[in-house]
Coordinates of C-alpha atoms in Angstrom, one line a residue:
Chain A
M1311 CA -18.1 -8.1 12.1
N1312 CA -18.4 -5.5 14.6
R1313 CA -16.6 -5.0 18.1
Q1314 CA -19.3 -6.5 20.2
Q1315 CA -19.4 -9.8 17.9
L1316 CA -15.4 -10.0 17.8
V1317 CA -15.1 -10.0 21.4
N1318 CA -18.0 -12.7 21.7
L1319 CA -16.2 -14.5 19.4
I1320 CA -12.5 -14.4 21.6
R1321 CA -14.7 -15.6 24.4
E1322 CA -16.5 -18.4 22.5
R1323 CA -13.1 -19.6 21.5
Q1324 CA -11.3 -18.4 24.3
S1325 CA -8.6 -17.2 21.8
F1326 CA -7.3 -14.0 20.1
L1327 CA -5.0 -15.7 17.6
C1328 CA -5.1 -14.4 13.9
V1329 CA -3.5 -16.7 11.3
G1330 CA -1.6 -15.0 8.9
L1331 CA -2.0 -16.8 5.7
D1332 CA 1.4 -15.5 3.8
T1333 CA 1.1 -18.2 1.3
D1334 CA 4.4 -18.3 -0.9
L1335 CA 4.2 -21.1 -3.3
N1336 CA 7.7 -22.0 -2.9
K1337 CA 7.1 -23.1 0.6
I1338 CA 4.0 -25.0 0.5
P1339 CA 4.7 -28.7 0.6
D1340 CA 5.9 -30.4 -2.6
H1341 CA 2.7 -32.7 -3.0
L1342 CA 0.7 -29.4 -3.3
K1343 CA 3.1 -27.5 -5.7
G1344 CA 2.0 -28.8 -9.3
E1345 CA -1.9 -28.5 -8.5
P1346 CA -4.0 -25.9 -9.9
D1347 CA -5.3 -23.9 -7.4
A1348 CA -2.3 -24.8 -5.2
A1349 CA -2.4 -21.4 -3.1
F1350 CA -6.4 -22.0 -2.4
L1351 CA -6.1 -25.4 -1.5
F1352 CA -2.9 -24.7 1.2
N1353 CA -5.0 -22.0 2.6
K1354 CA -8.4 -24.4 3.0
A1355 CA -6.1 -27.0 4.5
I1356 CA -4.7 -24.4 7.1
I1357 CA -8.4 -23.2 7.7
D1358 CA -9.8 -26.3 8.2
A1359 CA -7.1 -26.8 10.7
T1360 CA -7.4 -23.9 12.6
I1361 CA -10.5 -22.4 12.7
D1362 CA -11.6 -23.8 16.2
H1363 CA -8.1 -22.3 17.5
C1364 CA -8.4 -18.9 16.1
V1365 CA -10.7 -16.1 15.9
A1366 CA -9.0 -14.1 12.5
Y1367 CA -7.2 -15.1 9.4
K1368 CA -4.7 -12.4 7.5
P1369 CA -3.6 -12.8 4.3
N1370 CA -0.8 -10.6 3.1
L1371 CA -1.7 -9.0 -0.1
A1372 CA 1.8 -8.9 -1.3
F1373 CA 2.1 -12.6 -1.5
Y1374 CA -1.1 -13.1 -3.6
E1375 CA 0.0 -10.1 -5.6
S1376 CA 3.3 -11.4 -6.6
M1377 CA 1.6 -14.6 -8.4
G1378 CA -0.3 -11.9 -10.5
I1379 CA -4.0 -11.9 -11.5
E1380 CA -4.1 -15.4 -11.0
G1381 CA -2.9 -15.1 -7.2
L1382 CA -5.9 -12.6 -6.2
A1383 CA -8.2 -15.4 -7.9
Q1384 CA -6.6 -17.7 -5.4
L1385 CA -7.2 -15.2 -2.8
K1386 CA -10.8 -14.7 -3.6
K1387 CA -11.5 -18.4 -3.4
T1388 CA -9.9 -18.3 -0.2
T1389 CA -12.2 -15.3 1.4
D1390 CA -15.3 -16.9 -0.4
Y1391 CA -14.9 -20.2 1.5
L1392 CA -14.2 -18.4 4.6
H1393 CA -17.5 -16.5 4.0
S1394 CA -19.1 -19.6 3.6
L1395 CA -18.2 -21.5 6.4
P1396 CA -20.8 -21.9 9.2
K1397 CA -17.8 -20.6 11.6
P1398 CA -17.4 -17.3 11.6
A1399 CA -13.8 -15.6 11.4
F1400 CA -12.5 -12.1 11.5
L1401 CA -10.9 -11.3 7.9
I1402 CA -8.0 -8.9 7.9
A1403 CA -6.7 -7.8 4.5
D1404 CA -3.1 -7.1 5.2
A1405 CA -2.2 -4.5 2.3
K1406 CA -0.7 -1.3 3.9
R1407 CA -2.7 0.5 1.7
G1408 CA -3.3 4.5 2.0
D1409 CA -3.7 7.4 -0.8
I1410 CA -5.1 10.8 -1.1
G1411 CA -8.7 10.9 -0.2
N1412 CA -10.6 10.0 -3.3
T1413 CA -8.3 7.5 -4.1
S1414 CA -8.4 5.9 -0.5
Q1415 CA -12.0 5.4 -1.4
Q1416 CA -11.6 3.3 -4.0
Y1417 CA -9.2 1.0 -1.8
A1418 CA -11.8 0.9 0.8
K1419 CA -14.4 0.0 -2.0
A1420 CA -12.0 -2.8 -3.2
F1421 CA -11.5 -4.5 0.5
L1422 CA -14.2 -3.4 2.4
S1423 CA -17.5 -3.4 0.5
P1424 CA -20.0 -6.4 0.9
D1425 CA -20.6 -6.2 -3.2
G1426 CA -16.6 -6.3 -3.4
D1427 CA -14.7 -9.2 -4.6
F1428 CA -13.3 -10.0 -1.3
N1429 CA -15.6 -8.6 1.7
F1430 CA -12.7 -8.1 4.5
D1431 CA -13.8 -7.1 8.0
A1432 CA -10.7 -5.2 8.2
L1433 CA -7.8 -3.3 5.9
T1434 CA -4.3 -2.4 7.3
I1435 CA -3.3 1.4 6.6
A1436 CA 0.0 3.2 6.4
P1437 CA -0.5 6.5 8.1
Y1438 CA 2.1 8.7 6.1
M1439 CA -0.5 10.6 4.4
G1440 CA -2.6 11.6 7.2
E1441 CA -6.4 12.2 7.7
D1442 CA -7.7 11.8 4.4
S1443 CA -5.9 9.0 3.4
V1444 CA -7.6 7.0 6.3
T1445 CA -10.9 8.5 7.1
P1446 CA -12.5 6.7 3.7
F1447 CA -11.5 3.4 5.4
L1448 CA -13.8 4.2 8.1
T1449 CA -17.2 4.6 6.3
Y1450 CA -18.5 0.9 6.1
E1451 CA -20.8 -0.4 9.0
G1452 CA -19.0 -2.9 11.1
K1453 CA -15.6 -2.5 9.0
W1454 CA -12.8 -1.5 10.4
A1455 CA -9.5 0.3 9.4
V1456 CA -5.8 -0.9 11.2
L1457 CA -3.5 1.9 11.1
L1458 CA 0.4 1.2 11.4
A1459 CA 1.3 2.9 14.6
L1460 CA 4.7 0.6 15.6
T1461 CA 5.7 -2.0 13.4
S1462 CA 7.7 -5.4 14.3
N1463 CA 10.3 -4.9 11.6
K1464 CA 13.9 -3.2 12.0
G1465 CA 13.0 -0.3 9.4
A1466 CA 10.1 0.6 12.5
F1467 CA 13.3 2.3 14.3
D1468 CA 14.1 4.8 11.3
F1469 CA 11.1 6.8 11.6
Q1470 CA 8.4 5.6 13.9
F1471 CA 10.5 6.9 17.2
M1472 CA 11.1 10.3 15.8
Q1473 CA 10.3 12.7 18.6
D1474 CA 8.5 16.0 17.9
Q1475 CA 9.9 19.0 18.8
V1476 CA 6.5 20.5 19.9
S1477 CA 4.8 18.1 21.3
G1478 CA 8.0 15.8 22.7
Q1479 CA 5.8 12.6 21.1
R1480 CA 7.2 10.2 18.9
L1481 CA 5.6 9.5 15.7
F1482 CA 3.6 6.7 16.6
E1483 CA 2.3 8.3 19.3
R1484 CA 1.1 11.2 17.1
V1485 CA -0.3 8.7 14.8
L1486 CA -1.9 7.3 17.7
N1487 CA -3.4 10.5 19.2
A1488 CA -4.2 12.2 15.8
S1489 CA -6.3 9.3 14.9
L1490 CA -8.6 9.8 17.9
Q1491 CA -9.8 12.5 15.8
W1492 CA -10.9 10.2 13.2
G1493 CA -12.2 7.3 14.3
N1494 CA -12.9 5.5 17.4
P1495 CA -12.3 1.7 19.0
D1496 CA -15.6 0.5 16.9
N1497 CA -13.6 1.6 13.7
L1498 CA -10.1 1.7 14.3
M1499 CA -7.4 -0.9 15.4
Y1500 CA -3.4 -0.5 15.6
V1501 CA -0.7 -2.5 14.5
V1502 CA 1.7 -2.8 17.1
G1503 CA 4.8 -5.2 16.9
A1504 CA 5.2 -8.0 19.4
T1505 CA 8.7 -7.2 19.1
K1506 CA 7.9 -3.9 21.0
A1507 CA 5.8 -5.1 23.7
D1508 CA 8.0 -2.6 26.0
M1509 CA 5.9 0.1 24.4
L1510 CA 2.8 -1.1 25.3
T1511 CA 2.3 1.0 28.3
S1512 CA 3.0 4.0 26.4
I1513 CA 0.4 2.9 23.6
R1514 CA -2.4 1.8 26.0
A1515 CA -2.0 5.2 27.6
I1516 CA -3.6 7.0 24.2
V1517 CA -5.7 4.2 23.1
P1518 CA -6.8 2.3 26.4
D1519 CA -9.5 0.5 24.6
S1520 CA -8.7 -0.1 21.4
F1521 CA -8.2 -3.5 19.5
L1522 CA -4.4 -4.0 18.8
L1523 CA -3.1 -6.2 15.9
V1524 CA 0.0 -7.6 16.9
P1525 CA 2.3 -9.5 14.7
G1526 CA 6.0 -10.7 15.2
V1527 CA 5.4 -13.3 18.0
G1528 CA 7.1 -16.4 16.8
A1529 CA 9.3 -16.2 13.5
Q1530 CA 10.3 -12.8 14.5
G1531 CA 10.9 -13.3 18.4
G1532 CA 7.9 -11.4 20.0
S1533 CA 6.7 -13.0 23.2
L1534 CA 3.1 -13.6 23.7
E1535 CA 3.3 -13.1 27.6
E1536 CA 5.0 -9.9 27.4
V1537 CA 2.2 -8.7 24.8
C1538 CA -0.6 -9.8 27.2
R1539 CA 0.7 -8.2 30.3
Y1540 CA 0.9 -4.9 28.8
G1541 CA -1.5 -5.3 26.0
L1542 CA -4.9 -7.3 27.1
T1543 CA -7.9 -5.0 28.0
Q1544 CA -11.3 -6.1 29.9
E1545 CA -12.6 -6.7 26.5
C1546 CA -9.3 -8.6 25.4
G1547 CA -8.1 -6.1 22.6
L1548 CA -5.5 -8.0 21.4
L1549 CA -5.4 -9.8 18.2
V1550 CA -2.2 -11.8 17.9
N1551 CA -1.0 -13.0 15.0
S1552 CA 1.4 -15.7 13.5
S1553 CA 2.1 -16.7 10.2
R1554 CA 5.0 -18.6 9.5
G1555 CA 4.9 -20.5 12.7
I1556 CA 1.8 -21.9 12.0
I1557 CA 1.4 -22.2 8.3
Y1558 CA 4.9 -23.6 7.6
A1559 CA 5.3 -25.6 11.0
S1560 CA 5.8 -28.6 8.6
R1561 CA 6.3 -28.6 4.9
E1562 CA 5.4 -32.1 4.4
R1563 CA 2.0 -34.1 4.2
D1564 CA 1.2 -33.5 8.1
F1565 CA 1.3 -29.8 7.3
A1566 CA -2.1 -29.1 8.2
E1567 CA -2.0 -31.3 11.2
R1568 CA 0.9 -29.3 12.7
A1569 CA -0.4 -25.9 11.9
A1570 CA -3.4 -27.3 13.9
Q1571 CA -1.0 -28.0 16.8
E1572 CA 1.1 -25.0 16.9
A1573 CA -2.3 -22.9 16.4
Q1574 CA -3.8 -24.9 19.5
K1575 CA -0.4 -24.9 21.5
L1576 CA -0.8 -20.5 21.3
Q1577 CA -4.6 -20.8 22.0
A1578 CA -4.0 -22.8 24.8
Q1579 CA -1.5 -20.1 26.2
M1580 CA -4.2 -17.5 25.2
A1581 CA -6.9 -19.2 27.0
V1582 CA -4.7 -18.9 30.2
E1583 CA -4.0 -15.0 30.0
L1584 CA -7.8 -14.5 29.4
K1585 CA -8.5 -16.3 32.4
K1586 CA -5.8 -14.3 34.3
N1587 CA -6.8 -10.8 33.3
W1588 CA -10.3 -11.0 31.9
M1589 CA -12.7 -14.1 32.3
Chain B
M181 CA 14.2 1.8 -18.1
N182 CA 17.2 3.3 -16.6
R183 CA 18.2 7.3 -15.9
Q184 CA 19.7 7.9 -19.4
Q185 CA 17.0 6.3 -21.1
L186 CA 14.4 8.3 -19.5
V187 CA 16.4 11.3 -19.9
N188 CA 16.8 10.7 -23.6
L189 CA 13.0 10.0 -24.0
I190 CA 12.4 13.6 -22.2
R191 CA 14.7 14.9 -24.5
E192 CA 13.3 13.3 -27.7
R193 CA 9.7 14.3 -26.7
Q194 CA 10.2 17.9 -25.0
S195 CA 7.9 16.7 -22.4
F196 CA 8.3 15.3 -18.7
L197 CA 4.7 14.5 -18.5
C198 CA 3.2 11.5 -16.9
V199 CA -0.3 10.6 -17.5
G200 CA -2.0 9.5 -14.4
L201 CA -4.3 6.4 -15.5
D202 CA -6.7 6.6 -12.8
T203 CA -9.6 5.0 -14.5
D204 CA -13.0 5.3 -12.9
L205 CA -15.8 3.5 -14.5
N206 CA -18.3 5.7 -13.3
K207 CA -16.3 8.8 -15.0
I208 CA -15.5 7.3 -18.5
P209 CA -17.6 8.5 -21.4
D210 CA -21.3 6.7 -21.7
H211 CA -20.5 5.3 -24.9
L212 CA -18.0 3.2 -23.4
K213 CA -19.6 2.1 -20.2
G214 CA -21.5 -0.9 -21.2
E215 CA -18.4 -2.5 -23.0
P216 CA -16.8 -5.6 -21.8
D217 CA -13.1 -4.3 -21.4
A218 CA -14.5 -0.9 -21.1
A219 CA -11.4 0.5 -18.7
F220 CA -8.7 -0.9 -21.2
L221 CA -10.6 0.6 -24.1
F222 CA -10.6 3.9 -22.5
N223 CA -7.2 3.7 -21.4
K224 CA -5.8 2.6 -24.8
A225 CA -7.5 5.6 -26.4
I226 CA -5.8 7.9 -24.1
I227 CA -2.7 6.3 -24.6
D228 CA -3.0 6.5 -28.7
A229 CA -4.0 9.9 -28.0
T230 CA -1.3 11.3 -25.5
I231 CA 2.1 9.2 -26.3
D232 CA 3.6 11.8 -28.4
H233 CA 3.1 14.4 -25.8
C234 CA 4.0 12.5 -22.4
V235 CA 7.3 10.1 -21.2
A236 CA 5.2 8.2 -18.7
Y237 CA 2.0 6.7 -17.5
K238 CA 1.0 6.1 -14.0
P239 CA -2.1 3.9 -13.1
N240 CA -3.3 4.1 -9.7
L241 CA -3.8 0.6 -8.4
A242 CA -6.8 1.6 -6.6
F243 CA -9.1 2.5 -9.3
Y244 CA -8.1 -1.0 -10.8
E245 CA -8.6 -2.9 -7.5
S246 CA -12.0 -1.2 -6.9
M247 CA -13.2 -3.0 -10.0
G248 CA -11.9 -6.7 -8.3
I249 CA -9.9 -9.0 -10.2
E250 CA -11.4 -8.1 -13.2
G251 CA -10.0 -4.5 -12.9
L252 CA -6.5 -6.0 -12.2
A253 CA -7.5 -8.1 -15.9
Q254 CA -7.8 -4.6 -17.5
L255 CA -4.8 -3.2 -16.0
K256 CA -2.6 -6.2 -17.6
K257 CA -4.3 -5.6 -20.9
T258 CA -3.3 -1.7 -20.7
T259 CA 0.4 -2.3 -19.6
D260 CA 0.3 -5.5 -22.2
Y261 CA -0.5 -3.1 -24.3
L262 CA 2.0 -0.2 -23.6
H263 CA 4.8 -2.7 -23.8
S264 CA 3.6 -3.4 -27.4
L265 CA 4.0 -0.4 -29.1
P266 CA 7.0 1.0 -30.6
K267 CA 7.2 4.4 -28.9
P268 CA 8.2 3.7 -25.3
A269 CA 6.8 5.0 -22.1
F270 CA 8.0 4.8 -18.4
L271 CA 5.5 3.2 -16.6
I272 CA 5.0 3.6 -13.2
A273 CA 2.7 1.6 -10.8
D274 CA 1.2 4.2 -8.2
A275 CA 0.7 1.3 -5.6
K276 CA 2.1 3.0 -2.7
R277 CA 3.3 -0.3 -1.3
G278 CA 5.5 -1.0 1.7
D279 CA 6.1 -3.9 4.2
I280 CA 8.4 -5.7 6.4
G281 CA 11.4 -6.8 4.3
N282 CA 10.5 -10.5 2.8
T283 CA 6.9 -9.0 2.0
S284 CA 8.2 -6.0 0.5
Q285 CA 10.2 -8.6 -1.8
Q286 CA 6.8 -10.0 -2.9
Y287 CA 5.2 -6.7 -4.1
A288 CA 8.4 -5.8 -5.8
K289 CA 8.2 -9.1 -7.7
A290 CA 4.5 -8.3 -8.3
F291 CA 5.1 -5.0 -9.9
L292 CA 8.6 -4.7 -10.8
S293 CA 9.6 -8.2 -12.4
P294 CA 10.2 -8.7 -16.3
D295 CA 8.4 -12.4 -15.6
G296 CA 5.4 -10.5 -13.7
D297 CA 2.0 -9.9 -15.1
F298 CA 2.7 -5.8 -15.3
N299 CA 6.6 -5.4 -15.5
F300 CA 6.6 -1.6 -14.5
D301 CA 9.8 0.6 -14.7
A302 CA 8.6 2.1 -10.9
L303 CA 6.4 1.5 -8.0
T304 CA 5.4 4.4 -5.2
I305 CA 6.7 3.4 -1.8
A306 CA 4.9 4.8 1.8
P307 CA 8.3 5.2 3.6
Y308 CA 6.9 4.6 7.3
M309 CA 8.1 1.0 7.9
G310 CA 11.7 2.5 6.9
E311 CA 14.8 0.8 5.5
D312 CA 14.2 -2.8 5.1
S313 CA 10.5 -2.0 3.5
V314 CA 11.8 0.2 1.0
T315 CA 15.4 -1.9 -0.1
P316 CA 13.7 -4.9 -1.6
F317 CA 12.4 -2.6 -4.5
L318 CA 16.0 -1.2 -5.4
T319 CA 16.9 -4.7 -6.7
Y320 CA 15.5 -4.6 -10.2
E321 CA 18.3 -3.4 -13.0
G322 CA 16.8 -0.4 -14.5
K323 CA 13.6 -0.3 -12.3
W324 CA 12.8 2.4 -9.5
A325 CA 11.2 2.8 -6.4
V326 CA 9.7 5.9 -6.0
L327 CA 9.2 7.1 -2.4
L328 CA 6.7 9.3 -0.9
A329 CA 8.3 12.5 0.7
L330 CA 5.8 15.4 0.7
T331 CA 2.5 14.6 -0.6
S332 CA -0.1 16.7 -2.7
N333 CA -3.2 16.3 -0.1
K334 CA -4.5 18.0 3.1
G335 CA -3.2 15.1 5.3
A336 CA 0.3 15.7 4.2
F337 CA 0.3 18.3 6.9
D338 CA -0.4 15.5 9.5
F339 CA 2.9 13.9 10.0
Q340 CA 5.2 15.1 7.0
F341 CA 5.9 18.1 8.3
M342 CA 6.6 17.2 12.0
Q343 CA 10.1 18.2 13.3
D344 CA 12.7 16.1 14.8
Q345 CA 13.8 17.3 18.3
V346 CA 17.2 15.8 17.7
S347 CA 18.3 17.2 14.1
G348 CA 15.4 19.8 13.7
Q349 CA 14.6 18.1 10.4
R350 CA 10.9 17.5 9.2
L351 CA 9.6 14.2 8.6
F352 CA 9.8 14.7 5.0
E353 CA 13.3 15.8 5.5
R354 CA 14.3 12.5 7.4
V355 CA 12.8 10.5 4.9
L356 CA 14.9 11.9 2.0
N357 CA 18.2 11.9 4.4
A358 CA 17.5 8.1 5.5
S359 CA 17.1 7.2 1.8
L360 CA 20.5 8.5 0.4
Q361 CA 22.2 5.5 2.5
W362 CA 19.8 2.9 0.6
G363 CA 19.6 4.1 -3.0
N364 CA 20.8 6.5 -5.5
P365 CA 19.4 9.0 -8.1
D366 CA 19.5 5.6 -10.6
N367 CA 17.0 3.8 -8.6
L368 CA 15.0 6.2 -6.3
M369 CA 12.6 8.8 -7.1
Y370 CA 10.7 11.1 -4.7
V371 CA 6.7 12.0 -4.9
V372 CA 6.7 15.7 -4.2
G373 CA 3.0 16.9 -4.3
A374 CA 2.9 20.4 -6.6
T375 CA 0.8 21.8 -3.9
K376 CA 3.8 21.8 -2.0
A377 CA 6.0 23.7 -4.7
D378 CA 7.5 25.8 -1.9
M379 CA 9.3 23.1 -0.3
L380 CA 11.2 22.2 -3.5
T381 CA 14.4 24.3 -2.7
S382 CA 14.7 22.5 0.7
I383 CA 14.1 19.1 -0.9
R384 CA 16.5 20.1 -3.8
A385 CA 19.3 20.5 -1.1
I386 CA 18.8 16.9 -0.2
V387 CA 18.1 15.1 -3.2
P388 CA 19.8 17.5 -5.8
D389 CA 20.0 15.1 -8.9
S390 CA 16.9 12.8 -8.1
F391 CA 13.8 12.4 -10.1
L392 CA 10.5 14.0 -8.6
L393 CA 7.6 12.6 -9.6
V394 CA 5.3 15.6 -8.8
P395 CA 1.4 15.2 -8.6
G396 CA -1.2 18.0 -8.0
V397 CA -0.9 20.0 -11.1
G398 CA -4.3 20.8 -12.7
A399 CA -7.1 19.7 -10.6
Q400 CA -5.3 19.8 -7.3
G401 CA -4.3 23.3 -7.6
G402 CA -0.7 23.3 -8.1
S403 CA 1.7 25.3 -10.5
L404 CA 3.6 23.9 -13.2
E405 CA 5.7 26.8 -13.7
E406 CA 6.7 27.0 -10.1
V407 CA 7.5 23.4 -10.0
C408 CA 9.8 24.0 -12.7
R409 CA 11.5 26.8 -11.3
Y410 CA 12.6 25.5 -7.7
G411 CA 12.6 21.7 -9.1
L412 CA 14.0 21.3 -12.8
T413 CA 17.7 19.7 -12.8
Q414 CA 20.6 19.8 -15.7
E415 CA 18.7 16.4 -16.8
C416 CA 15.3 17.5 -16.2
G417 CA 14.8 15.6 -12.8
L418 CA 11.0 15.9 -12.9
L419 CA 8.1 13.8 -14.0
V420 CA 4.9 16.0 -13.7
N421 CA 1.7 14.2 -13.3
S422 CA -1.6 15.3 -14.6
S423 CA -4.5 12.5 -14.2
R424 CA -8.2 14.2 -14.2
G425 CA -7.2 17.3 -16.0
I426 CA -6.4 15.0 -19.1
I427 CA -8.3 11.7 -18.8
Y428 CA -11.3 13.4 -17.8
A429 CA -11.5 16.7 -19.9
S430 CA -14.1 15.6 -22.0
R431 CA -16.5 12.8 -20.8
E432 CA -18.3 13.0 -24.4
R433 CA -17.3 11.1 -27.6
D434 CA -14.3 13.6 -28.3
F435 CA -12.8 12.4 -24.6
A436 CA -9.4 11.0 -26.5
E437 CA -9.3 14.4 -28.5
R438 CA -9.5 16.2 -25.6
A439 CA -7.2 14.6 -23.6
A440 CA -4.8 14.9 -26.2
Q441 CA -5.3 18.8 -26.4
E442 CA -4.8 18.9 -22.6
A443 CA -1.4 17.0 -22.8
Q444 CA -0.4 19.0 -26.0
K445 CA -0.9 22.2 -23.8
L446 CA 1.0 20.8 -21.0
Q447 CA 4.1 19.5 -23.1
A448 CA 4.2 23.0 -25.0
Q449 CA 4.8 24.9 -21.7
M450 CA 7.3 21.9 -20.6
A451 CA 9.1 22.6 -23.8
V452 CA 9.4 26.2 -22.9
E453 CA 10.5 25.7 -19.4
L454 CA 13.4 22.7 -20.6
K455 CA 14.7 25.3 -23.1
K456 CA 14.7 27.9 -20.6
N457 CA 16.7 25.5 -18.2
W458 CA 18.3 22.9 -19.6
M459 CA 18.4 22.7 -23.3

């Protein structure tokens, strides 16, 4: 899905919500626990309940890999299902990959190739290894690399704020600036944690038009309103993710219904913000 | 495999060679290409030919993930085979993972859990997200996190040498120093590219006793002798990886035999270095 298609979808659904499919077999409702394909059945119910209120889904690979090879099969069933729906959604593999050039190429193939098992639209990337670890993800037409800039966790303070002796820039600003040489707002997005919303002004100064993928609203404590105040652009420019707050809103038989309610609640707030700032 | 067992194995085989199983179906010998289980058959032949000359194997996950779910099945066959052998080897998942705490826990389970599909001894980790992204990998007894410090690729110069305005330390030194608070030489190793051997003195000043996993000898241009001069410790403290130089030494029917020769050549050099520096 290219930038224009994504912007159109946001306009149509009046939402820039991304639902994080961090599916943990210990946390799904009891009645699903014994089932074969439990993870897929859970995801399918969540997708059916939320697709009118969101524009993107973001399975975090760790949750599938921790189920072993069977977990990847459950993920493939999930992406196959999403590709089969008449309603489009932007699909992000939250995998935080990155390796030397020829190896990153293999990861790009694994997640972004239209001929691969998953055919995601985007993949999250860790920037520590620099340019040649990132550029192989920028070669698939209409596909995206989502570079970690400023993450939502406590450990973000360990290195991401380190200030460069020469330029005075902090590491996350160095990453943003360097990446401008590697890609553009049509193939690069950035992860910026909602818990660091006060940093959005500095970030928008470097990447005024780029999409930001913003985790950390909800369970991790970030505020949607603040994120919008500093992050929204004329073409929206935000995908705000919620995982636990939606998919585990209830752990009973009503989980899908409750997920729909939580997604709709966020969508309604997003529609207000879009109208205020955009259209 | 704990530290003492690893040191004993190095002493016994007079080798600190790690063979990188970066198995690419486009590069394996033609006679294997059509076979079901081609990747596993290739790996098995390489393992049988090299296990007397090395102490570790390091499949890079990207190469398996790029084959889709079937690739992970090939990887499982490979680790199952390695676990079945009477001759032990240290198994490293070169996966460069890392995510917020509760997510890293899932990755740790995926790769390090004795009940998981793979049961690796160690997993490579990208440090960008800081402490809570790393510590979940340090909780399995006798298992290891291998933290990226200074990588072998050109992109390493983009951020890893950035100098901190406050401490004057470069990013890779900050990573090493910070990690001393998270783990110890019994559960933490570091990736240091052989192409940056001149940095080993600064690195050994911070982590004098830790094992370093050193890629980049061979195809990438690093020198074994230089790595040993600055990197060897009283307990060896090095795992030197070679991938392409061994597994693709020949792309004909003699590939395993040629792999054995290349591995043995490196092992012989390592035995000399061990005697010079250690025992």
